[in-house]
């Protein structure tokens, strides 16, 4: 029988014998990481019941922990916030047609900037000495060209499930909020937005994963014990590895990884289920992440800075997931939908500051393909400058330290953006002392790169404002506001890269949201 909403979480397993631990090179052989949880699960063996698919089910509700975060007092502001309301259908429908306008706007703006706005361009020279210090203008060109390719390729909106195709079997879809546990208000906001999702489908389980001693009472909270250790991983990856071994995934299990401030709506969950059941060629995938969930526009500098990330999802990552089907550009740690077989093959014992990127690359090496999910997860931007800088610093340094060649190339291009900023400043200063015209072909490339970069910010903020349901007039006003604030955002991003180069992080930075 289908599980009634609110009943204990069940786990479909093939037999009553606990599986043998898989030997992983570098991992201690005497792993008894989840023995207590496994024992508690098998203590309910007498209450087994038969499912329709002839699997056995046993209760896997989390065992009580001694150190709890109980009687959480939420602020009045938090209590009144309704988090999982958005316009997913509208946004995805708009984006499925927007590729036509992307090409027209970007190429048209480049033409106007290169041929109608006076910038000292000349058709008489192909090269001059001023080109040497203006070369920094062209350093972002590989990134902007890739983003342009993603923007002008159609985004596939959700299609109705095919009637002539048998759906893939799904035993469990774990909607997993991962948190250290000390940012309790963000966790409870997400839990209150997600707790009803189990009513959508019998396979859905809404869980929260924390680190001991932080534990939340009265919700489906799993807490990774301090005694659990891996060969390489710490912090979030260590907790995910404990959860993986505790839940004992099969190929019929899926996990939707969310950060502590991440919220997904009902429509996007249904689209995740359609991806799982009918996109049978793909073992993991991602969709679009917006940053308009909570305290949107509270600080316009951080809000606009994260607009670039939305534009990046709609451009570069769209190209990756919809057309390349391989994580050439990495992956996000949130809105990461993975099959149990992938997680068992890769594991989370990775030992990286950017475990999401390393997981994606490792899955690619093992032959698992990724796909695009036409849904949305909504998050929030950092609340202060220190948190913003630490977040970006961890990403930059974590990607740079990964052992594969491709991540190091991406980190190099990220650092070249810093060089481009310096060269732009230098060219302005030198232009007063050594005035030289710029060859038009050179200027066209610079203008194209500049327009694409600005457009990513504008597109990201436009989509978030529409999703938020703002008045159309305010949405239009947001465009010039975004253009103005993005110049400050670019400087903040450059400072974060310098921060990572000069003061690389020793550990995983958890920022307040």
Short mmCIF file of C-alpha atoms in Angstrom, two decimals, residues 122-344:
data_model
loop_
_atom_site.label_atom_id
_atom_site.label_comp_id
_atom_site.label_asym_id
_atom_site.label_seq_id
_atom_site.Cartn_x
_atom_site.Cartn_y
_atom_site.Cartn_z
CA UNK A 122 40.23 52.90 -36.32
CA UNK A 123 39.96 50.95 -39.55
CA UNK A 124 43.38 52.09 -40.72
CA UNK A 125 45.47 49.86 -38.43
CA UNK A 126 45.37 46.18 -37.60
CA UNK A 127 47.77 46.47 -34.65
CA UNK A 128 49.49 49.20 -32.71
CA UNK A 129 51.43 49.54 -29.48
CA UNK A 130 48.28 50.27 -27.47
CA UNK A 131 47.08 46.74 -28.17
CA UNK A 132 49.75 45.36 -25.87
CA UNK A 133 48.30 46.80 -22.70
CA UNK A 134 44.74 46.35 -23.95
CA UNK A 135 45.19 42.59 -24.36
CA UNK A 136 43.65 42.13 -20.92
CA UNK A 137 40.31 43.16 -22.43
CA UNK A 138 40.24 39.90 -24.37
CA UNK A 139 41.12 37.53 -21.52
CA UNK A 140 37.45 36.86 -20.59
CA UNK A 141 36.65 36.02 -24.22
CA UNK A 142 36.78 32.19 -23.84
CA UNK A 143 34.29 32.38 -20.94
CA UNK A 144 31.94 34.81 -22.65
CA UNK A 145 32.05 32.86 -25.95
CA UNK A 146 31.05 29.66 -24.10
CA UNK A 147 28.26 31.52 -22.32
CA UNK A 148 27.03 32.98 -25.61
CA UNK A 149 26.88 29.49 -27.11
CA UNK A 150 24.78 28.35 -24.16
CA UNK A 151 22.49 31.36 -24.37
CA UNK A 152 21.60 30.93 -28.05
CA UNK A 153 20.82 27.21 -27.72
CA UNK A 154 17.20 26.42 -26.76
CA UNK A 155 16.34 25.48 -23.19
CA UNK A 156 14.04 22.47 -23.12
CA UNK A 157 11.01 23.07 -20.95
CA UNK A 158 9.34 20.18 -19.11
CA UNK A 159 7.54 17.80 -21.45
CA UNK A 160 4.57 15.61 -20.49
CA UNK A 161 5.63 12.09 -19.46
CA UNK A 162 5.62 9.82 -22.52
CA UNK A 163 2.70 7.40 -22.51
CA UNK A 164 4.49 4.64 -24.41
CA UNK A 165 7.59 4.51 -22.16
CA UNK A 166 7.66 2.51 -18.94
CA UNK A 167 8.90 4.68 -16.07
CA UNK A 168 12.09 3.87 -14.24
CA UNK A 169 11.51 2.27 -10.85
CA UNK A 170 11.92 4.62 -7.88
CA UNK A 171 11.94 3.30 -4.33
CA UNK A 172 13.04 6.48 -2.56
CA UNK A 173 13.66 10.10 -3.42
CA UNK A 174 15.47 11.63 -0.46
CA UNK A 175 15.10 15.42 -0.38
CA UNK A 176 18.11 16.05 1.80
CA UNK A 177 18.95 19.37 3.44
CA UNK A 178 22.60 19.25 4.50
CA UNK A 179 23.77 21.56 7.27
CA UNK A 180 26.36 21.83 9.99
CA UNK A 181 23.39 22.51 12.25
CA UNK A 182 24.26 25.79 13.93
CA UNK A 183 22.35 28.01 11.48
CA UNK A 184 19.08 26.83 12.94
CA UNK A 185 16.78 29.51 11.53
CA UNK A 186 17.80 28.79 7.93
CA UNK A 187 17.32 25.05 8.49
CA UNK A 188 13.87 25.48 10.01
CA UNK A 189 12.79 27.82 7.24
CA UNK A 190 13.73 25.13 4.72
CA UNK A 191 12.10 22.35 6.78
CA UNK A 192 8.82 24.26 7.10
CA UNK A 193 8.82 24.78 3.34
CA UNK A 194 9.58 21.11 2.60
CA UNK A 195 7.75 19.05 5.20
CA UNK A 196 4.59 18.77 3.07
CA UNK A 197 6.46 17.40 0.04
CA UNK A 198 6.05 13.77 1.18
CA UNK A 199 2.38 14.13 0.25
CA UNK A 200 3.29 14.56 -3.41
CA UNK A 201 4.48 10.98 -3.97
CA UNK A 202 4.90 7.87 -1.79
CA UNK A 203 8.60 7.62 -2.68
CA UNK A 204 9.53 11.06 -1.27
CA UNK A 205 11.37 11.31 2.06
CA UNK A 206 12.23 14.76 3.46
CA UNK A 207 15.35 14.58 5.65
CA UNK A 208 17.76 16.96 7.35
CA UNK A 209 21.40 15.94 7.83
CA UNK A 210 23.49 17.56 10.57
CA UNK A 211 26.80 17.07 12.37
CA UNK A 212 26.92 15.97 16.01
CA UNK A 213 26.25 17.54 18.48
CA UNK A 214 23.70 19.56 16.49
CA UNK A 215 20.39 17.76 16.17
CA UNK A 216 16.86 18.99 15.57
CA UNK A 217 14.01 17.44 17.51
CA UNK A 218 10.57 16.77 16.05
CA UNK A 219 11.74 16.68 12.42
CA UNK A 220 13.29 13.94 10.27
CA UNK A 221 16.83 14.73 11.35
CA UNK A 222 19.81 12.44 10.83
CA UNK A 223 22.98 13.37 12.72
CA UNK A 224 26.45 12.25 11.67
CA UNK A 225 28.32 11.13 14.83
CA UNK A 226 31.71 12.55 15.74
CA UNK A 227 33.09 9.00 15.85
CA UNK A 228 32.53 8.54 12.12
CA UNK A 229 35.64 9.11 10.03
CA UNK A 230 36.72 8.70 6.44
CA UNK A 231 40.12 8.47 4.81
CA UNK A 232 39.94 11.95 3.26
CA UNK A 233 36.67 13.81 3.70
CA UNK A 234 35.70 16.34 6.33
CA UNK A 235 32.67 18.46 7.14
CA UNK A 236 29.83 18.25 4.58
CA UNK A 237 31.35 15.43 2.53
CA UNK A 238 31.99 13.37 5.69
CA UNK A 239 28.35 13.73 6.73
CA UNK A 240 27.17 12.80 3.23
CA UNK A 241 29.36 9.70 3.29
CA UNK A 242 27.90 8.67 6.66
CA UNK A 243 24.39 9.22 5.33
CA UNK A 244 25.15 7.20 2.20
CA UNK A 245 26.39 4.20 4.18
CA UNK A 246 23.56 4.53 6.68
CA UNK A 247 20.78 4.63 4.09
CA UNK A 248 22.40 1.89 1.96
CA UNK A 249 21.36 3.23 -1.44
CA UNK A 250 20.38 0.97 -4.29
CA UNK A 251 20.06 1.83 -7.97
CA UNK A 252 16.39 2.58 -7.29
CA UNK A 253 17.19 5.33 -4.78
CA UNK A 254 17.76 8.99 -5.60
CA UNK A 255 19.00 11.90 -3.51
CA UNK A 256 18.21 15.56 -4.07
CA UNK A 257 21.01 17.45 -2.29
CA UNK A 258 20.09 20.89 -0.94
CA UNK A 259 22.03 23.42 1.11
CA UNK A 260 20.60 24.59 4.41
CA UNK A 261 19.00 27.69 2.88
CA UNK A 262 17.79 25.92 -0.30
CA UNK A 263 14.07 25.58 -0.96
CA UNK A 264 12.37 23.68 -3.76
CA UNK A 265 8.72 24.07 -4.73
CA UNK A 266 6.14 21.41 -5.58
CA UNK A 267 6.35 21.97 -9.33
CA UNK A 268 10.12 21.48 -9.40
CA UNK A 269 9.86 18.31 -7.30
CA UNK A 270 7.44 16.87 -9.85
CA UNK A 271 9.90 17.77 -12.60
CA UNK A 272 12.66 16.00 -10.67
CA UNK A 273 10.45 12.90 -10.50
CA UNK A 274 9.83 13.08 -14.25
CA UNK A 275 13.58 13.33 -14.84
CA UNK A 276 14.17 10.28 -12.65
CA UNK A 277 11.46 8.17 -14.24
CA UNK A 278 11.80 9.03 -17.92
CA UNK A 279 15.33 10.39 -18.56
CA UNK A 280 16.80 6.91 -18.40
CA UNK A 281 20.12 7.78 -20.05
CA UNK A 282 21.17 10.00 -17.17
CA UNK A 283 22.22 9.07 -13.64
CA UNK A 284 22.42 12.56 -12.19
CA UNK A 285 21.40 16.08 -13.06
CA UNK A 286 20.89 19.68 -12.04
CA UNK A 287 18.60 22.60 -12.75
CA UNK A 288 18.54 26.36 -12.21
CA UNK A 289 19.35 27.95 -8.84
CA UNK A 290 17.90 31.37 -8.03
CA UNK A 291 18.98 33.53 -5.09
CA UNK A 292 15.72 35.34 -4.40
CA UNK A 293 14.40 33.18 -1.59
CA UNK A 294 15.02 35.25 1.50
CA UNK A 295 16.10 38.86 2.04
CA UNK A 296 16.21 39.40 -1.70
CA UNK A 297 17.54 42.87 -2.58
CA UNK A 298 18.27 43.44 1.13
CA UNK A 299 21.84 44.19 0.09
CA UNK A 300 21.92 45.11 -3.64
CA UNK A 301 25.65 44.48 -4.01
CA UNK A 302 25.43 40.80 -3.00
CA UNK A 303 22.09 40.38 -4.77
CA UNK A 304 23.47 41.58 -8.10
CA UNK A 305 26.70 39.63 -7.60
CA UNK A 306 24.68 36.41 -7.42
CA UNK A 307 22.77 37.46 -10.52
CA UNK A 308 25.84 36.38 -12.48
CA UNK A 309 25.47 32.86 -11.05
CA UNK A 310 21.89 32.68 -12.35
CA UNK A 311 23.02 33.88 -15.76
CA UNK A 312 25.78 31.28 -15.66
CA UNK A 313 23.20 28.54 -15.00
CA UNK A 314 21.15 29.71 -17.97
CA UNK A 315 24.21 29.86 -20.23
CA UNK A 316 27.28 27.78 -19.45
CA UNK A 317 25.67 25.14 -17.26
CA UNK A 318 22.68 24.91 -19.58
CA UNK A 319 25.13 24.10 -22.39
CA UNK A 320 26.72 21.46 -20.19
CA UNK A 321 23.62 19.66 -18.97
CA UNK A 322 21.37 19.98 -22.03
CA UNK A 323 23.86 19.42 -24.85
CA UNK A 324 27.25 18.17 -23.64
CA UNK A 325 25.81 15.81 -21.00
CA UNK A 326 29.13 15.83 -19.18
CA UNK A 327 30.29 18.05 -16.27
CA UNK A 328 32.88 19.98 -18.25
CA UNK A 329 32.33 23.01 -16.02
CA UNK A 330 31.81 21.14 -12.75
CA UNK A 331 28.65 21.10 -10.65
CA UNK A 332 26.85 22.91 -7.84
CA UNK A 333 26.56 21.31 -4.43
CA UNK A 334 22.89 22.26 -4.20
CA UNK A 335 20.11 21.10 -6.54
CA UNK A 336 22.29 18.07 -7.19
CA UNK A 337 20.06 15.08 -8.02
CA UNK A 338 21.99 11.80 -7.92
CA UNK A 339 21.18 8.14 -8.32
CA UNK A 340 22.21 5.74 -5.56
CA UNK A 341 24.40 3.75 -7.94
CA UNK A 342 26.42 6.87 -8.77
CA UNK A 343 26.94 7.74 -5.11
CA UNK A 344 27.96 4.18 -4.27
#
